[in-house]
mmCIF file of C-alpha atoms in Angstrom:
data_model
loop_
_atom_site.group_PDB
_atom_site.id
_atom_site.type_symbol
_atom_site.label_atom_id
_atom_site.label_comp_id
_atom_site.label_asym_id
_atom_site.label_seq_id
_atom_site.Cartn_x
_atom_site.Cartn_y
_atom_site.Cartn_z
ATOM 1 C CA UNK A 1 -0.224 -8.046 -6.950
ATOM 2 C CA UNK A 2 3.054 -6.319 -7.582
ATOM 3 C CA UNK A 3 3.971 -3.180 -8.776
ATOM 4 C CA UNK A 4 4.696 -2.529 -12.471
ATOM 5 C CA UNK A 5 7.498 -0.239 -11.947
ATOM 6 C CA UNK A 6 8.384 1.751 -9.034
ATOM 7 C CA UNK A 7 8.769 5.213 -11.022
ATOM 8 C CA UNK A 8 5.800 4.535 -13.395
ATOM 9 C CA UNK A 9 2.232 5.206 -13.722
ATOM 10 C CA UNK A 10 0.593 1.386 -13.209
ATOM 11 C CA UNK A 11 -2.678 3.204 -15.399
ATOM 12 C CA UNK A 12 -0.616 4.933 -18.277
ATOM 13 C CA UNK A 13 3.311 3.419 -17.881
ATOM 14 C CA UNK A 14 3.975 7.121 -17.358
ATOM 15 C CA UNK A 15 7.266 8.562 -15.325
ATOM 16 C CA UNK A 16 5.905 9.462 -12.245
ATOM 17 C CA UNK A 17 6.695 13.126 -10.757
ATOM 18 C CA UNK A 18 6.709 14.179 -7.073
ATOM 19 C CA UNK A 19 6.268 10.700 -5.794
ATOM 20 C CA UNK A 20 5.040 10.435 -2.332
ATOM 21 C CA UNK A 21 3.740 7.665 0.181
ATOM 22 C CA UNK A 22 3.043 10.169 3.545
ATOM 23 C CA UNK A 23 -0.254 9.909 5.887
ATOM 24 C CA UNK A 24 -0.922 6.454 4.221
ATOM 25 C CA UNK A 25 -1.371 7.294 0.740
ATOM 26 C CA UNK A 26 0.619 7.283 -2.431
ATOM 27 C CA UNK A 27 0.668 10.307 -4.305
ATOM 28 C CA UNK A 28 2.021 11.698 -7.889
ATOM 29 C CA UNK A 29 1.790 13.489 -10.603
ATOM 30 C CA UNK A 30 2.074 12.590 -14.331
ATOM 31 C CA UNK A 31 1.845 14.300 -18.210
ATOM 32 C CA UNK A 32 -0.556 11.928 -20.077
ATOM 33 C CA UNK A 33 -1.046 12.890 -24.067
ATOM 34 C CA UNK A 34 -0.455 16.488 -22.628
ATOM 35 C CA UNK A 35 -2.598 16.812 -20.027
ATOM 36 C CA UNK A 36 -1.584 17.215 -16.398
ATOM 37 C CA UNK A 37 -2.896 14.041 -13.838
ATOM 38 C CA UNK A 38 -2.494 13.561 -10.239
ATOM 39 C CA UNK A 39 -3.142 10.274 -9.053
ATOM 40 C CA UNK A 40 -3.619 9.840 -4.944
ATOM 41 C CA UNK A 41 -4.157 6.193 -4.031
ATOM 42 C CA UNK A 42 -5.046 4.469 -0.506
ATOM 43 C CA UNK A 43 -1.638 2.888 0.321
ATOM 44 C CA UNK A 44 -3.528 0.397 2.032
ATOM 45 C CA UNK A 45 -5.564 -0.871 -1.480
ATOM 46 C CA UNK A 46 -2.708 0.257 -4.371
ATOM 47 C CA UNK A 47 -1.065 -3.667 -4.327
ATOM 48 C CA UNK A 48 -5.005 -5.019 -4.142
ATOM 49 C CA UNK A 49 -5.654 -3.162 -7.583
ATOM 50 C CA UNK A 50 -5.394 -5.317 -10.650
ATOM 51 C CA UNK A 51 -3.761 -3.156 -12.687
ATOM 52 C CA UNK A 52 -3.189 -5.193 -15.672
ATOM 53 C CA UNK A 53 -6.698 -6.040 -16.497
ATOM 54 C CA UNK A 54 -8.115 -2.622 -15.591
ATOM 55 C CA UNK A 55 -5.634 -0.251 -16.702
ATOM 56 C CA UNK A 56 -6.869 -0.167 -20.438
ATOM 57 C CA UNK A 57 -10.349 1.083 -18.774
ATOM 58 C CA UNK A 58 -8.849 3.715 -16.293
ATOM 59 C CA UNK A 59 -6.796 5.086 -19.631
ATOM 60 C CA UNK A 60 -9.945 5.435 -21.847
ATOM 61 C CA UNK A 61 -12.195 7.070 -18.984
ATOM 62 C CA UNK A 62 -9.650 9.509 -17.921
ATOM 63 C CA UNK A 63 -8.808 10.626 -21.265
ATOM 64 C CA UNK A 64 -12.088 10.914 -22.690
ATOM 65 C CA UNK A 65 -12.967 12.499 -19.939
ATOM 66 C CA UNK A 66 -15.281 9.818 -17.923
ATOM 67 C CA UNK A 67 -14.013 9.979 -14.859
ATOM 68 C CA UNK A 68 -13.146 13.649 -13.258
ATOM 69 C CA UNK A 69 -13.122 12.040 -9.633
ATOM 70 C CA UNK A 70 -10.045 9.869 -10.132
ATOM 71 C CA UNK A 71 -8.213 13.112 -10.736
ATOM 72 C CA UNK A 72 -9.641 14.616 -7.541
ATOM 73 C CA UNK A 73 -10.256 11.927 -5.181
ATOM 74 C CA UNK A 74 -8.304 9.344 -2.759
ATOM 75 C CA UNK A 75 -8.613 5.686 -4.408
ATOM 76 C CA UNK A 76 -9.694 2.787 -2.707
ATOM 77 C CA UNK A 77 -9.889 -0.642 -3.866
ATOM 78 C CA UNK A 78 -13.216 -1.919 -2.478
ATOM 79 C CA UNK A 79 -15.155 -2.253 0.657
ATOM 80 C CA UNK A 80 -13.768 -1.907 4.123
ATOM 81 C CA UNK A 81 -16.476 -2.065 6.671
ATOM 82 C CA UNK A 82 -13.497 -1.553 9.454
ATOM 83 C CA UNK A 83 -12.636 1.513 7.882
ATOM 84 C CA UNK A 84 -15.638 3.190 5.715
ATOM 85 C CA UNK A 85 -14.364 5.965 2.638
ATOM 86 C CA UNK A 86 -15.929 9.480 2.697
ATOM 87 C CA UNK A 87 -17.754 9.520 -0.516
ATOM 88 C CA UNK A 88 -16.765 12.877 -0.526
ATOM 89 C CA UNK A 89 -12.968 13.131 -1.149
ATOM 90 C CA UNK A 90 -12.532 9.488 -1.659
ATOM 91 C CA UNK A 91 -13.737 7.032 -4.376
ATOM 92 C CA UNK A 92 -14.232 3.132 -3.954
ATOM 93 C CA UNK A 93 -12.635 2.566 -7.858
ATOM 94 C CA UNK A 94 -13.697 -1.697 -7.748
ATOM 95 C CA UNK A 95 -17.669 0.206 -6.945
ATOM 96 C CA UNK A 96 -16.811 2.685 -9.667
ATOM 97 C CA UNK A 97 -15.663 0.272 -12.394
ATOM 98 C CA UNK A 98 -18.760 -2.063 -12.235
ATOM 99 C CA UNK A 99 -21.161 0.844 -13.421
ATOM 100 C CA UNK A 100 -18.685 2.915 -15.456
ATOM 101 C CA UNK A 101 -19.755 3.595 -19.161
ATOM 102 C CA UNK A 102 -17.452 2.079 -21.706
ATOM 103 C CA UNK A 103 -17.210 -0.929 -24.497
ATOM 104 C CA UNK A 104 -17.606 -3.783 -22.734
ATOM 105 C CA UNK A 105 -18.944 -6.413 -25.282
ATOM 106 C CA UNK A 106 -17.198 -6.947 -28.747
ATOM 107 C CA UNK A 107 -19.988 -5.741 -30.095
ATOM 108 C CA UNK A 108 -20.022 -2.674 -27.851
ATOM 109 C CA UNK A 109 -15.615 -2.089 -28.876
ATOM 110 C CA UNK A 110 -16.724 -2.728 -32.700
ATOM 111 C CA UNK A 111 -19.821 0.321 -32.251
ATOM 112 C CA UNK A 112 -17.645 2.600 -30.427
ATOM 113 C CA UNK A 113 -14.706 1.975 -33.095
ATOM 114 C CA UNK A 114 -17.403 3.007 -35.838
ATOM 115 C CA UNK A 115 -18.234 5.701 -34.024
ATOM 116 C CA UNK A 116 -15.356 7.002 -33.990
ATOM 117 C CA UNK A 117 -14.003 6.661 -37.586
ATOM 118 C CA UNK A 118 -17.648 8.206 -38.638
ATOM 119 C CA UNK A 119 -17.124 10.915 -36.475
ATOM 120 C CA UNK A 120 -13.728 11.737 -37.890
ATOM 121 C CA UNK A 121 -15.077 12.169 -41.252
ATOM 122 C CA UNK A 122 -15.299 15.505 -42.935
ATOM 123 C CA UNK A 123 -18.258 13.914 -45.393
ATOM 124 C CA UNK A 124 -18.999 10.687 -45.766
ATOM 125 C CA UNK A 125 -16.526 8.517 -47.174
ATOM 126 C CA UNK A 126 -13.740 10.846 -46.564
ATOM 127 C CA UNK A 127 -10.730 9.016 -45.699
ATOM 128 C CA UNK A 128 -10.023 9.478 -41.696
ATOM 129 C CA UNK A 129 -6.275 8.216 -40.288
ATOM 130 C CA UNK A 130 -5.601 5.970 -37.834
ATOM 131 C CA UNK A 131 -2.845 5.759 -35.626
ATOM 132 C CA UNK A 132 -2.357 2.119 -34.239
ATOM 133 C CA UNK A 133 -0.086 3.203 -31.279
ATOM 134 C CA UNK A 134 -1.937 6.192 -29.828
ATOM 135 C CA UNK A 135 -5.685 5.579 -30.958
ATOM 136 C CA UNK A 136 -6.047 2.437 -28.775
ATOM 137 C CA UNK A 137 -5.625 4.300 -25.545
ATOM 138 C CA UNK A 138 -8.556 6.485 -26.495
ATOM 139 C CA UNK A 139 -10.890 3.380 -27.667
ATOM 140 C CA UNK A 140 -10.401 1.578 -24.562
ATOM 141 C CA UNK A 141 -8.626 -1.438 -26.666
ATOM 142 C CA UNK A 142 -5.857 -3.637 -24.483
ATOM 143 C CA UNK A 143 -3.272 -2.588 -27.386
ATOM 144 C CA UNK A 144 -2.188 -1.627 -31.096
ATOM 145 C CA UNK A 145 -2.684 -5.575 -31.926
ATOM 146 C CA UNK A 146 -6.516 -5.279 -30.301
ATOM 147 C CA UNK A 147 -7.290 -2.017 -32.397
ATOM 148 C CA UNK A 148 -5.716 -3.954 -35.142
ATOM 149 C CA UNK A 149 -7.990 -6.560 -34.817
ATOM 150 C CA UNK A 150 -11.147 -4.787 -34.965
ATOM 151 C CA UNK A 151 -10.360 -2.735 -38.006
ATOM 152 C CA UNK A 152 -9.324 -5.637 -40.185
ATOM 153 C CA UNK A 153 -12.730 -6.775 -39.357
ATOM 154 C CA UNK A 154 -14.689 -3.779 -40.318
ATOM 155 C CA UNK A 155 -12.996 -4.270 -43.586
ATOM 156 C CA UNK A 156 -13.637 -8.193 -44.251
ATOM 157 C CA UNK A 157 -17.742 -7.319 -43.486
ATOM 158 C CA UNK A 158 -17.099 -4.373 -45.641
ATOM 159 C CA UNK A 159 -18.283 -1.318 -43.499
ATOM 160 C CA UNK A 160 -14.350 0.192 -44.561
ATOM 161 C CA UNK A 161 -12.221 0.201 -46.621
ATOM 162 C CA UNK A 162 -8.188 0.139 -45.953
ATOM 163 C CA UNK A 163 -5.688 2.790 -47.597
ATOM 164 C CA UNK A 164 -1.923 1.750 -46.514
ATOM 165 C CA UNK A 165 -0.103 5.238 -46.887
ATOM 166 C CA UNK A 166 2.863 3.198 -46.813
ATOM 167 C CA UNK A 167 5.633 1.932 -44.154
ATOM 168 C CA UNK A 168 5.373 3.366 -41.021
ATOM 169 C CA UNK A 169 1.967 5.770 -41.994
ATOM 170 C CA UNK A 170 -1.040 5.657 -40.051
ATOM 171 C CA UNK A 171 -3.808 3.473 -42.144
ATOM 172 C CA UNK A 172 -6.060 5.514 -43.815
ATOM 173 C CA UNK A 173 -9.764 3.866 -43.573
ATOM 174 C CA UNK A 174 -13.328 5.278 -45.320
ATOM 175 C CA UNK A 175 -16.652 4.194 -44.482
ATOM 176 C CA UNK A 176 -18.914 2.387 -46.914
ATOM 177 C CA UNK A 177 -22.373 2.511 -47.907
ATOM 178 C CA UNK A 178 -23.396 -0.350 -46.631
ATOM 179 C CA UNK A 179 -20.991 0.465 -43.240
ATOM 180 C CA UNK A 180 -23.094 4.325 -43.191
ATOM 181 C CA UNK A 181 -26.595 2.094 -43.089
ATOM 182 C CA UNK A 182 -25.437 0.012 -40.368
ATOM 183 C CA UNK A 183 -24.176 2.774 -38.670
ATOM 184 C CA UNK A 184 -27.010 4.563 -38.329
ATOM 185 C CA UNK A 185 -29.212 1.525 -37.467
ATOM 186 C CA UNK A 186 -26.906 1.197 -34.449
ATOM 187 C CA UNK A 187 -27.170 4.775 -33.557
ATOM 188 C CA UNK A 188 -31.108 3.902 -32.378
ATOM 189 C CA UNK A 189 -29.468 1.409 -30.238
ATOM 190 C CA UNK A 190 -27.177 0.687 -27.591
ATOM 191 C CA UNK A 191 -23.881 2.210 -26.758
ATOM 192 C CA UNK A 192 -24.293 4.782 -29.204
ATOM 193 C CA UNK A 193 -27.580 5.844 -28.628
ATOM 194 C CA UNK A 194 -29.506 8.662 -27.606
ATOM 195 C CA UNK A 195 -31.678 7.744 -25.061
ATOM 196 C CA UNK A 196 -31.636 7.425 -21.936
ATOM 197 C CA UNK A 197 -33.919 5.477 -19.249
ATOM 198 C CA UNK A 198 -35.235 7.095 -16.623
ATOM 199 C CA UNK A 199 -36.252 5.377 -13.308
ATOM 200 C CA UNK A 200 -38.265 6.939 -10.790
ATOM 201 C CA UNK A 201 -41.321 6.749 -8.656
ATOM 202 C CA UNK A 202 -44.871 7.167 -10.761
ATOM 203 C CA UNK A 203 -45.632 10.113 -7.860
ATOM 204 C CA UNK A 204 -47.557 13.079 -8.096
ATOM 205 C CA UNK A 205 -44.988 14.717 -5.724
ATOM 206 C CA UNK A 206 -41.932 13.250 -8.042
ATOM 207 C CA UNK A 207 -43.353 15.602 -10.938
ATOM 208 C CA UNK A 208 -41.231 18.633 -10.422
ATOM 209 C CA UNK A 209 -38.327 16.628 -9.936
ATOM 210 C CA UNK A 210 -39.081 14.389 -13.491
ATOM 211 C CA UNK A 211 -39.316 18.200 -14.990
ATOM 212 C CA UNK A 212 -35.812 18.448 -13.378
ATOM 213 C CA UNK A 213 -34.203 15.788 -15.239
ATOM 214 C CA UNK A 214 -36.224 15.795 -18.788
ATOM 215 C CA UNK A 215 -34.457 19.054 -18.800
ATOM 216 C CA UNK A 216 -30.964 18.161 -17.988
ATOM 217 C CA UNK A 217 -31.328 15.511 -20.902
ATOM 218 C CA UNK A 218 -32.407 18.177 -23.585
ATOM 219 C CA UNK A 219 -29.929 20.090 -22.571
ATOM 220 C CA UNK A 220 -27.491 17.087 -23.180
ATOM 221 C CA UNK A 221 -29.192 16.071 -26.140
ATOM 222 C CA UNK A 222 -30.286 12.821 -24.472
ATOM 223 C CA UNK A 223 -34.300 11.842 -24.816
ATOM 224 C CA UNK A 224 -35.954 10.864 -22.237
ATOM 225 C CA UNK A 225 -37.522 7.332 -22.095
ATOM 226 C CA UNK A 226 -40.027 7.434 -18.869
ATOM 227 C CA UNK A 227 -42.303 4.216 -19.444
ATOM 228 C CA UNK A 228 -45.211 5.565 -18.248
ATOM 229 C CA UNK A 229 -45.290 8.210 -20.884
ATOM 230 C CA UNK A 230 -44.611 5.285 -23.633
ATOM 231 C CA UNK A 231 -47.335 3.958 -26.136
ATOM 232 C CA UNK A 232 -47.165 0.286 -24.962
ATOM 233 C CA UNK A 233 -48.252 -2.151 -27.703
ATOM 234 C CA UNK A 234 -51.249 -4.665 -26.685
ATOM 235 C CA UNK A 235 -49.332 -7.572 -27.237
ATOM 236 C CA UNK A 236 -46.476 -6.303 -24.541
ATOM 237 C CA UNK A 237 -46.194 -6.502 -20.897
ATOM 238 C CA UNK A 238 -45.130 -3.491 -19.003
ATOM 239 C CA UNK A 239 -41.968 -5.647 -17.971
ATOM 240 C CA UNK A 240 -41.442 -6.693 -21.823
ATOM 241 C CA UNK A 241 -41.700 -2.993 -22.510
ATOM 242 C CA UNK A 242 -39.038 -1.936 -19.954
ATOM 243 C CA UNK A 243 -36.239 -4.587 -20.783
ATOM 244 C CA UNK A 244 -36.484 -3.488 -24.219
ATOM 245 C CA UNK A 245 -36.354 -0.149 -23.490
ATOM 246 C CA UNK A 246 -33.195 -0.296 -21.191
ATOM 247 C CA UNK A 247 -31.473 -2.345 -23.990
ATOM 248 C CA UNK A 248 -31.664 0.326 -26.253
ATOM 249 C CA UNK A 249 -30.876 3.529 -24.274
ATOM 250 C CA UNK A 250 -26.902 4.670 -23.851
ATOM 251 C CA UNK A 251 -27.706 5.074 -20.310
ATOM 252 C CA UNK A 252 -30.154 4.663 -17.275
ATOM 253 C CA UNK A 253 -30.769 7.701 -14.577
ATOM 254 C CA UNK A 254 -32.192 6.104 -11.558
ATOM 255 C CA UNK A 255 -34.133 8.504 -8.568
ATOM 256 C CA UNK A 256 -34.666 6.136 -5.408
ATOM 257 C CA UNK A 257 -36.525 8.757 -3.702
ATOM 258 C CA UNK A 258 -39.730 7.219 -2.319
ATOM 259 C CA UNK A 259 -37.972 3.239 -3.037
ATOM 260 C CA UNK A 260 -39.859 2.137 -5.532
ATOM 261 C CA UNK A 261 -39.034 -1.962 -6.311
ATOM 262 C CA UNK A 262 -38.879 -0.971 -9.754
ATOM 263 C CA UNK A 263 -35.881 1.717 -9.739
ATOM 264 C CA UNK A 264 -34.289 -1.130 -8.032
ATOM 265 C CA UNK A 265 -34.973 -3.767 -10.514
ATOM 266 C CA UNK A 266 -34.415 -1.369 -13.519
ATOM 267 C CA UNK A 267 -31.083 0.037 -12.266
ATOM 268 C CA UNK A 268 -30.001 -3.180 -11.731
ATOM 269 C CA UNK A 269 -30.817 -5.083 -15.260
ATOM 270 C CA UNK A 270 -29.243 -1.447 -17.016
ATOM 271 C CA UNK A 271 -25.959 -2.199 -14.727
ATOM 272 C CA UNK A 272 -26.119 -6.115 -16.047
ATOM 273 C CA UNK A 273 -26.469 -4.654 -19.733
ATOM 274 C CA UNK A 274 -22.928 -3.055 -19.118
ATOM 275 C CA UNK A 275 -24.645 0.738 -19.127
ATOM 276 C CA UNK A 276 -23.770 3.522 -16.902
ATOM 277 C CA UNK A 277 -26.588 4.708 -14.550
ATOM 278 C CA UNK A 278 -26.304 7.935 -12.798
ATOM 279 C CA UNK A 279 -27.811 7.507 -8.900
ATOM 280 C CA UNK A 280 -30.230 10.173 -7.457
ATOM 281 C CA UNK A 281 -32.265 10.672 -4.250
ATOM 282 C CA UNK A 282 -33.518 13.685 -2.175
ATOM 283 C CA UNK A 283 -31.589 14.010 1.256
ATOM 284 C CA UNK A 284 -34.554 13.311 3.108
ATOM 285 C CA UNK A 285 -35.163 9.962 1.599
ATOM 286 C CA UNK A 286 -30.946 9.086 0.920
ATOM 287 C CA UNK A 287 -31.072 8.031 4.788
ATOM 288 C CA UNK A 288 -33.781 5.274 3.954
ATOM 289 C CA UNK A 289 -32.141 3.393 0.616
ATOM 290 C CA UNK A 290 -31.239 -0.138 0.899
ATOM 291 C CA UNK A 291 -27.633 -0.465 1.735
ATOM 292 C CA UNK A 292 -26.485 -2.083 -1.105
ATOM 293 C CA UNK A 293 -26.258 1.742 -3.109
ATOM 294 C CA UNK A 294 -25.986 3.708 -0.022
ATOM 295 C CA UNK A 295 -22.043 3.066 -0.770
ATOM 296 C CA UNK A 296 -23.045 4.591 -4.423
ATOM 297 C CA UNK A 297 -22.097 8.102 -5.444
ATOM 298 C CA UNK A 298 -25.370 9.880 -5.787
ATOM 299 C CA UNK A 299 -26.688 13.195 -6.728
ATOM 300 C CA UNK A 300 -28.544 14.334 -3.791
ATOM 301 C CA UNK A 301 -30.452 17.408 -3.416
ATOM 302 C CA UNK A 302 -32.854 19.272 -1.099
ATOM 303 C CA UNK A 303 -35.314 20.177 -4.095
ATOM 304 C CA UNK A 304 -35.582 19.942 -7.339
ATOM 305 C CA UNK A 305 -34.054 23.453 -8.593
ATOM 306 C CA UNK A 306 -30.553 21.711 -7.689
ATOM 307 C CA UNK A 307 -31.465 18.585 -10.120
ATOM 308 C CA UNK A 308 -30.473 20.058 -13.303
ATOM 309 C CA UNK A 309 -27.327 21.487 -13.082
ATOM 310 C CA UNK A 310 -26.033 18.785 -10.901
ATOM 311 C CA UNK A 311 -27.006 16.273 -13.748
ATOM 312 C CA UNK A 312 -25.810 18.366 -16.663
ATOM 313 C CA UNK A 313 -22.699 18.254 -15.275
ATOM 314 C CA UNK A 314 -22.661 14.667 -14.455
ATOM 315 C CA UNK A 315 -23.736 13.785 -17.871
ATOM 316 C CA UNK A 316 -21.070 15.764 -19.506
ATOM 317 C CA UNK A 317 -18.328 13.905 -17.411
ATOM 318 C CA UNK A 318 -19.941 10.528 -17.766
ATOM 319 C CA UNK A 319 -21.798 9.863 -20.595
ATOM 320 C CA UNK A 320 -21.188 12.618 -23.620
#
């Protein structure tokens, strides 16, 4: 892999400020849609990054606010066994990118794109701009001609309309009837819902900690969906009920404290679904989880009092 451009951001194409490669890392600074970014990288793993397929995701998570720690934290490029990353001041970004929370699917870049023109509107079927060259950074789209794309297919189903304001004018686009019933059918489902799985050990001594995080989601204006506190039809299998469950939650919260199979399985089919889950364990159990999400960030805590702000916060940098 080589590098884009020497003075450049390889995320945002942005002019670099104080560049610096001391003590094995490559550090700068650069003004992104007005804010202020600093960017520290392992100079060990920047030429293993594949910037060009990735960068579209780094620009949407960092500007909608997804992804705090790449602002904070040294960047790595995978596992090293050789030479293990503090999980503290360093972030393993290949790790990070394979549960981060964005489009994924064309189906998931067309509900996000409605989302966002709906959520634009002053009243429904008020006209709402578009701005081909900046908008795409924010959507997670490759480019203009990808944002493009998608739009002039909202209008051939007919969930918009198009309004040229002439040459050189962003579009001008209003949602449809029939475009405000699918939208809210999708809103029960998927990428824009609002619900979120929760994992966790069925314990008696888990039920302070459950408290914990029912909170944090009310708080986030997230429902809980715990599947032990679900009416499960007769026809259904617990394991019926759970898939369908994950599938139509925005997000999974999995607590490996005790190691229950399950939190393993269900983290793992919400990660294969393209959702974000947000890892949690108590410090005297964090010691026993399998290795394979040891390397995970987690929220850990001593007791359950430290649950709720911890996953406020996380929610608000991850998932709202």
């Amino acid at each position: 892999m080589t590098l884009i451009m020497e003075n450049s951001c390889s995320i945002t194409g942005q002019l670099k400020s104080h560049p610096s490669q001391l003590s094995g890392k490559i550090y700068y600074e650069i003004t992104y849609f007005g804010k202020q970014f600093e960017f520290t990288f392992c100079k060990k793993c920047y030429n293993k990054i594949p910037f060009e397929e990735i960068k579209h995701i780094l620009r949407g998570l960092i500007l909608n606010d997804r992804f705090p720690e790449l602002n904070t934290k040294i960047i790595h490029w995978g596992k090293n066994e050789e030479d293990p990353i503090d999980i503290k001041t360093s972030i393993d970004l290949k790790n990070e990118l394979e549960s981060a929370f964005y489009p994924r699917t064309a189906k998931d870049k067309i509900e996000n794109l409605v989302s966002f023109l709906y959520k634009k509107q002053k009243y429904d079927g008020d006209l709402v701009e578009v701005n081909l060259f900046l908008d795409y950074n924010y959507l997670f789209f490759k480019d203009h001609n990808e944002l493009n794309f998608y739009l002039k297919t909202l209008v051939n189903i007919g969930d918009f309309e198009s309004h040229s304001q002439g040459l050189g004018e962003p579009e001008q686009y209003n949602i449809t009837y029939q475009g405000i019933s699918n939208y809210i059918k999708t809103l029960s489902e998927g990428f824009n819902s609002n619900k979120c799985f929760v994992a966790m050990a069925f314990d008696d001594s888990m039920i302070s900690v459950r408290g914990s995080i029912k909170n944090a989601l009310k708080a986030t204006k997230f429902e809980p969906i715990i599947i032990d506190e679900q009416n499960v039809d007769s026809d259904k299998t617990i394991n019926d009920e759970i898939i369908a469950n994950l599938r139509k939650c925005k997000f999974c919260i999995a607590d490996f404290s005790l190691h229950r199979n399950g939190v393993y399985f269900e983290s793992g089919f919400a990660l294969g679904l393209g959702k974000q889950v947000i890892y949690l364990c108590s410090k005297d159990e964090f010691e026993k989880a399998h290795f394979d999400i040891r390397p995970l960030q987690h929220i850990i805590y001593t007791n359950p009092e430290e649950i709720e702000k911890k996953l406020i916060d996380k929610i608000e940098a991850w998932i709202v």
